[in-house]
Coordinates of C-alpha atoms in Angstrom, one line a residue:
Chain A
M1 CA 40.3 -10.5 2.5
A2 CA 40.9 -13.9 4.1
E3 CA 37.5 -15.3 3.3
R4 CA 36.3 -15.3 -0.2
R5 CA 32.9 -13.8 -0.9
K6 CA 30.4 -16.7 -1.4
Y7 CA 27.9 -14.8 -3.5
G8 CA 28.2 -12.1 -6.1
K9 CA 28.3 -8.4 -5.1
K10 CA 24.9 -7.3 -4.0
F11 CA 23.2 -4.4 -5.6
C12 CA 19.8 -2.8 -5.6
K13 CA 17.8 -4.1 -8.5
Y14 CA 15.3 -1.3 -8.3
T15 CA 18.0 1.3 -8.6
E16 CA 19.4 -0.6 -11.5
M17 CA 16.0 -0.6 -13.3
K18 CA 15.6 3.1 -12.4
V19 CA 12.2 2.6 -10.7
D20 CA 11.4 5.7 -8.8
F21 CA 8.0 4.6 -7.5
I22 CA 6.9 1.0 -6.7
D23 CA 3.3 0.5 -7.4
Y24 CA 1.4 -2.2 -5.5
K25 CA -0.4 -3.3 -8.6
N26 CA 2.9 -4.2 -10.4
V27 CA 3.2 -7.7 -9.0
D28 CA 6.3 -8.6 -11.0
L29 CA 8.3 -5.8 -9.3
L30 CA 7.2 -7.0 -5.8
K31 CA 8.1 -10.6 -6.5
I32 CA 11.8 -9.6 -6.6
S33 CA 11.8 -8.9 -2.9
M34 CA 9.6 -11.9 -1.9
S35 CA 10.6 -15.4 -0.9
E36 CA 9.0 -18.4 -2.4
R37 CA 6.8 -18.6 0.7
G38 CA 5.6 -15.0 0.1
K39 CA 7.7 -13.5 2.9
I40 CA 9.3 -10.1 2.5
M41 CA 13.1 -10.7 2.1
P42 CA 15.4 -8.7 4.3
R43 CA 17.6 -6.0 2.9
R44 CA 20.8 -7.9 3.9
L45 CA 19.9 -10.7 1.5
T46 CA 18.5 -8.8 -1.4
G47 CA 20.8 -5.8 -1.3
N48 CA 18.0 -3.4 -1.8
S49 CA 18.6 0.2 -1.0
K50 CA 17.0 1.6 2.1
N51 CA 14.7 3.8 0.0
S52 CA 13.4 1.1 -2.2
Q53 CA 13.1 -1.4 0.6
E54 CA 10.8 0.9 2.4
M55 CA 8.7 1.5 -0.7
V56 CA 8.5 -2.2 -1.5
E57 CA 7.5 -3.1 2.0
K58 CA 4.5 -0.8 1.8
A59 CA 3.6 -1.9 -1.6
I60 CA 3.7 -5.6 -0.7
K61 CA 1.5 -5.0 2.4
R62 CA -1.1 -3.2 0.2
A63 CA -1.0 -5.9 -2.5
R64 CA -1.5 -8.6 0.2
H65 CA -4.6 -6.8 1.4
M66 CA -6.0 -6.6 -2.1
A67 CA -5.3 -10.4 -2.7
L68 CA -2.8 -9.7 -5.4
V69 CA 0.0 -11.6 -3.6
P70 CA -0.6 -14.2 -0.9
Y71 CA 0.0 -13.6 2.8
I72 CA 1.4 -17.2 3.1
V73 CA 2.0 -19.9 0.6
N74 CA 0.6 -23.0 2.1
T75 CA 2.4 -26.2 1.3
Q76 CA -0.5 -28.3 2.5
N77 CA -2.3 -28.1 -0.9
V78 CA 0.9 -28.8 -2.7
T79 CA 1.7 -32.0 -0.7
D80 CA -1.9 -33.1 -0.9
A81 CA -1.8 -32.9 -4.7
A82 CA 1.4 -34.9 -4.8
Y83 CA -0.1 -37.5 -2.5
V84 CA -3.1 -38.0 -4.8
K85 CA -0.8 -38.7 -7.7
Chain B
M1 CA -9.6 24.2 5.2
T2 CA -9.6 21.1 3.2
R3 CA -7.5 20.7 0.2
I4 CA -8.0 18.7 -3.0
K5 CA -5.8 15.7 -3.0
H6 CA -4.9 12.9 -5.4
Y7 CA -6.4 9.5 -4.6
E8 CA -6.6 6.1 -6.0
T9 CA -9.2 3.5 -5.1
M10 CA -9.3 -0.2 -6.0
F11 CA -12.1 -2.5 -5.3
I12 CA -13.0 -6.2 -5.9
L13 CA -16.5 -7.1 -6.9
K14 CA -18.1 -10.5 -6.5
P15 CA -17.4 -12.8 -9.4
T16 CA -21.0 -14.1 -9.3
L17 CA -22.5 -10.9 -10.7
T18 CA -23.6 -10.8 -14.3
E19 CA -22.0 -8.4 -16.8
E20 CA -24.8 -5.9 -16.5
E21 CA -24.8 -6.0 -12.7
T22 CA -21.0 -5.4 -12.6
K23 CA -21.4 -2.4 -14.9
A24 CA -24.2 -1.1 -12.7
Q25 CA -22.0 -1.5 -9.6
I26 CA -19.1 0.4 -11.2
D27 CA -21.4 3.2 -12.3
L28 CA -22.8 3.3 -8.8
V29 CA -19.3 3.8 -7.3
K30 CA -18.5 6.4 -9.9
A31 CA -21.7 8.3 -9.1
T32 CA -20.9 8.1 -5.3
I33 CA -17.4 9.6 -5.9
E34 CA -18.8 12.4 -8.1
K35 CA -21.6 13.1 -5.6
N36 CA -19.1 13.7 -2.8
G37 CA -17.0 16.3 -4.7
G38 CA -14.6 13.9 -6.4
E39 CA -13.4 14.4 -9.9
I40 CA -12.7 11.1 -11.8
V41 CA -9.6 11.4 -13.9
S42 CA -9.3 7.9 -15.3
C43 CA -10.3 4.3 -14.7
D44 CA -8.6 1.0 -15.1
D45 CA -10.6 -2.1 -15.7
M46 CA -8.5 -5.1 -14.7
G47 CA -11.2 -7.7 -15.2
T48 CA -11.7 -11.0 -13.5
K49 CA -8.6 -12.3 -11.8
Q50 CA -7.7 -15.2 -9.6
L51 CA -7.4 -14.1 -5.9
A52 CA -4.2 -15.0 -4.0
Y53 CA -6.4 -16.3 -1.2
E54 CA -10.0 -17.0 -0.7
I55 CA -12.2 -14.0 0.5
E56 CA -15.6 -14.9 1.7
K57 CA -15.3 -18.2 -0.1
H58 CA -14.7 -16.5 -3.5
K59 CA -11.7 -17.7 -5.4
R60 CA -12.0 -15.1 -8.2
G61 CA -12.8 -11.4 -8.2
Y62 CA -13.5 -8.5 -10.6
Y63 CA -10.8 -5.8 -10.1
F64 CA -11.5 -2.1 -10.8
V65 CA -9.2 0.9 -10.2
I66 CA -10.3 4.6 -10.3
Y67 CA -7.9 7.5 -10.2
F68 CA -9.6 10.6 -8.8
K69 CA -9.1 14.0 -7.1
C70 CA -11.2 14.7 -4.1
Q71 CA -11.5 16.7 -0.9
T72 CA -10.4 15.0 2.2
D73 CA -13.9 15.0 3.8
G74 CA -15.5 13.2 0.8
I75 CA -13.4 10.0 1.4
F76 CA -15.2 9.1 4.6
E77 CA -18.6 9.2 2.9
I78 CA -17.3 7.1 -0.1
E79 CA -15.9 4.6 2.3
R80 CA -19.1 4.3 4.2
N81 CA -20.9 3.6 1.0
Y82 CA -18.3 0.9 0.2
R83 CA -19.0 -0.8 3.5
I84 CA -22.7 -0.8 3.0
N85 CA -22.4 -2.4 -0.5
E86 CA -22.5 -6.2 -0.2
N87 CA -21.1 -6.7 -3.7
I88 CA -17.8 -5.2 -2.9
I89 CA -15.6 -7.8 -1.1
R90 CA -12.4 -5.7 -0.7
F91 CA -11.4 -2.1 -1.2
I92 CA -8.5 0.2 -0.7
F93 CA -7.9 4.0 -0.8
I94 CA -4.4 5.3 -1.4
K95 CA -3.5 9.0 -1.0
Y96 CA -0.7 10.4 -3.1
E97 CA 0.7 13.4 -1.3
S98 CA 4.4 14.1 -1.8
K99 CA 5.7 15.5 -5.1
K100 CA 7.2 12.2 -6.1
E101 CA 4.0 10.3 -5.5
V102 CA 1.9 12.8 -7.4
V103 CA 4.3 12.4 -10.4
A104 CA 3.8 8.6 -10.2
W105 CA 0.0 9.1 -9.9
T106 CA -0.1 11.2 -13.0
K107 CA 1.9 8.7 -14.9
M108 CA -0.3 5.8 -13.8
S109 CA -3.5 7.6 -14.5
D110 CA -2.2 8.6 -18.0
E111 CA -1.4 4.9 -18.7
A112 CA -4.8 3.9 -17.5
A113 CA -6.5 6.4 -19.8
K114 CA -4.4 5.3 -22.7
K115 CA -5.3 1.7 -22.0
A116 CA -9.0 2.5 -21.9
N117 CA -9.0 4.2 -25.3

């Protein structure tokens, strides 16, 4: 290969952990596939398997509805707090 | 013909309720499920938690999960009762149908039962 790989080899973390069903109440599992802003990360960046990506998408959407994880992380509050200091 | 299926429901109660009122609300929901042909297997009391975002100007909420088996028709009636109830600010019903999902359901309900004891 002419170009060296920039990042390590990607692998599915859920397969590694042997999770066969991703529950929407288990927030720690969902956080693996979410960005800091609360977006669902694409498969090409996380290396999730197709099967677990589909499961985690559904679980995140359910968790968002039940206010377990945020829809968006608003930086407005963060910057405001910094400004006050 | 309607079949009995595995369900899970989670709801968020208002944080402004007193302890007795919360208990009364939970009992009311359980009674509604049982009245509509549901069979409660186990419950999970998650307690008061911080919400990820404000719902109806509430920043905290009381989470409660019920695992139950019910006929498909019963769900509509339970959902109607949820919508009438002003103390419930958010709810969800999840159906576990395929073999893999039912296995996960049994595992989760067992864990919840163990936690309750």
